[in-house]
Amino acid sequence: MKENFLRGVRNRLCQHLARFLPGAETLRVFLHRQRGVHIGEDVWIGYDVILDTSRPYLITIKDRASLSMRVTVIAHFRETLGVTIEEDAFIGPGAIILPNVVVGRGAVVTAGSVVTKSVPPMTLVQGNPAVPVARCGVPLNSEISVKEFSRRLKPLVPETLEHQVGS
C-alpha cells in the first residue's frame, strides 16, 4: 500500500511540474516519461498539457508529434483504454482526446476539438465531436510554414454534396 501511495505521489508531482516548467522538448517530455507515458523522439509538449492523471502508461506519443498548450488526453474510461498519437501528428491548443483513439500519422486536430473517434493519417479534423474536414498534403511541423501547409490542404466534400454533384 505504501508503495502504491508513493508511486501515486510521484506521478502527480511529475504531472504538476510538467504543466508549468519550461522545456517543451526536454524537461516536460522527461517528466511524462517518468510517469510512464510512452514517448518517442523529438516530441513537443506545450504548457499546461494534462496526460491522463491516473493511468499515464495507457498513452503512446510517437516521434515528432506535437501537443499544443492545454491539450488534455484522457486514456481510460470503464472498458475503453488507451490513446496513441502517431508520428508527425499535431494536436491544437485546448483539444481533448478521449479514450480508445488513435490520431494517425501526420494528422492535425484543430484548436478546441474533442476527438471521440480515431483520426485517419494525414487528415485534418475539427469540432465537437471532431470530424474530418480536409486531407493534409504535408505534415504540420516546424519545417513547413502554416501558409504552405494551408496551401496543400484538400477539403473533403461532404457525402451529401458528393451525391448532388454526381446526380
mmCIF file of N, CA and C in Angstrom, residues 47-49 67-72 91-97 109-115:
data_model
loop_
_atom_site.group_PDB
_atom_site.id
_atom_site.type_symbol
_atom_site.label_atom_id
_atom_site.label_comp_id
_atom_site.label_asym_id
_atom_site.label_seq_id
_atom_site.Cartn_x
_atom_site.Cartn_y
_atom_site.Cartn_z
ATOM 1 N N TYR A 47 2.730 23.962 -22.842
ATOM 2 C CA TYR A 47 2.408 24.386 -21.487
ATOM 3 C C TYR A 47 1.012 23.905 -21.085
ATOM 4 N N ASP A 48 0.862 23.465 -19.840
ATOM 5 C CA ASP A 48 -0.420 23.122 -19.222
ATOM 6 C C ASP A 48 -1.125 21.922 -19.872
ATOM 7 N N VAL A 49 -0.348 21.001 -20.449
ATOM 8 C CA VAL A 49 -0.899 19.767 -21.031
ATOM 9 C C VAL A 49 -1.176 18.776 -19.905
ATOM 10 N N LEU A 67 2.005 18.410 -29.120
ATOM 11 C CA LEU A 67 0.793 18.672 -28.343
ATOM 12 C C LEU A 67 0.850 20.118 -27.896
ATOM 13 N N SER A 68 -0.040 20.937 -28.405
ATOM 14 C CA SER A 68 -0.056 22.365 -28.080
ATOM 15 C C SER A 68 -0.518 22.598 -26.646
ATOM 16 N N MET A 69 -0.477 23.865 -26.234
ATOM 17 C CA MET A 69 -0.836 24.186 -24.856
ATOM 18 C C MET A 69 -2.270 23.788 -24.521
ATOM 19 N N ARG A 70 -2.442 23.349 -23.298
ATOM 20 C CA ARG A 70 -3.733 22.988 -22.707
ATOM 21 C C ARG A 70 -4.449 21.820 -23.384
ATOM 22 N N VAL A 71 -3.700 20.953 -24.050
ATOM 23 C CA VAL A 71 -4.271 19.710 -24.569
ATOM 24 C C VAL A 71 -4.544 18.788 -23.387
ATOM 25 N N THR A 72 -5.657 18.058 -23.445
ATOM 26 C CA THR A 72 -5.980 17.056 -22.426
ATOM 27 C C THR A 72 -6.156 15.709 -23.109
ATOM 28 N N ILE A 91 -1.562 18.264 -32.436
ATOM 29 C CA ILE A 91 -2.786 18.461 -31.658
ATOM 30 C C ILE A 91 -2.837 19.934 -31.263
ATOM 31 N N GLY A 92 -3.877 20.630 -31.692
ATOM 32 C CA GLY A 92 -4.002 22.069 -31.475
ATOM 33 C C GLY A 92 -4.348 22.433 -30.041
ATOM 34 N N PRO A 93 -4.200 23.709 -29.690
ATOM 35 C CA PRO A 93 -4.448 24.187 -28.334
ATOM 36 C C PRO A 93 -5.853 23.853 -27.834
ATOM 37 N N GLY A 94 -5.922 23.386 -26.604
ATOM 38 C CA GLY A 94 -7.202 23.135 -25.955
ATOM 39 C C GLY A 94 -7.959 21.917 -26.449
ATOM 40 N N ALA A 95 -7.361 21.130 -27.325
ATOM 41 C CA ALA A 95 -8.040 19.928 -27.818
ATOM 42 C C ALA A 95 -8.147 18.892 -26.706
ATOM 43 N N ILE A 96 -9.172 18.056 -26.797
ATOM 44 C CA ILE A 96 -9.379 16.961 -25.848
ATOM 45 C C ILE A 96 -9.405 15.667 -26.642
ATOM 46 N N ILE A 97 -8.567 14.722 -26.233
ATOM 47 C CA ILE A 97 -8.510 13.414 -26.873
ATOM 48 C C ILE A 97 -9.090 12.409 -25.876
ATOM 49 N N VAL A 109 -5.316 17.921 -35.432
ATOM 50 C CA VAL A 109 -6.539 18.164 -34.665
ATOM 51 C C VAL A 109 -6.556 19.661 -34.381
ATOM 52 N N THR A 110 -7.587 20.367 -34.846
ATOM 53 C CA THR A 110 -7.613 21.819 -34.677
ATOM 54 C C THR A 110 -7.923 22.217 -33.237
ATOM 55 N N ALA A 111 -7.650 23.462 -32.924
ATOM 56 C CA ALA A 111 -7.816 24.005 -31.578
ATOM 57 C C ALA A 111 -9.238 23.784 -31.055
ATOM 58 N N GLY A 112 -9.329 23.329 -29.809
ATOM 59 C CA GLY A 112 -10.610 23.183 -29.145
ATOM 60 C C GLY A 112 -11.437 21.984 -29.568
ATOM 61 N N SER A 113 -10.925 21.157 -30.437
ATOM 62 C CA SER A 113 -11.685 19.998 -30.908
ATOM 63 C C SER A 113 -11.740 18.911 -29.842
ATOM 64 N N VAL A 114 -12.797 18.103 -29.899
ATOM 65 C CA VAL A 114 -12.961 16.965 -28.991
ATOM 66 C C VAL A 114 -12.945 15.706 -29.849
ATOM 67 N N VAL A 115 -11.888 14.909 -29.703
ATOM 68 C CA VAL A 115 -11.694 13.730 -30.541
ATOM 69 C C VAL A 115 -12.275 12.514 -29.836
#
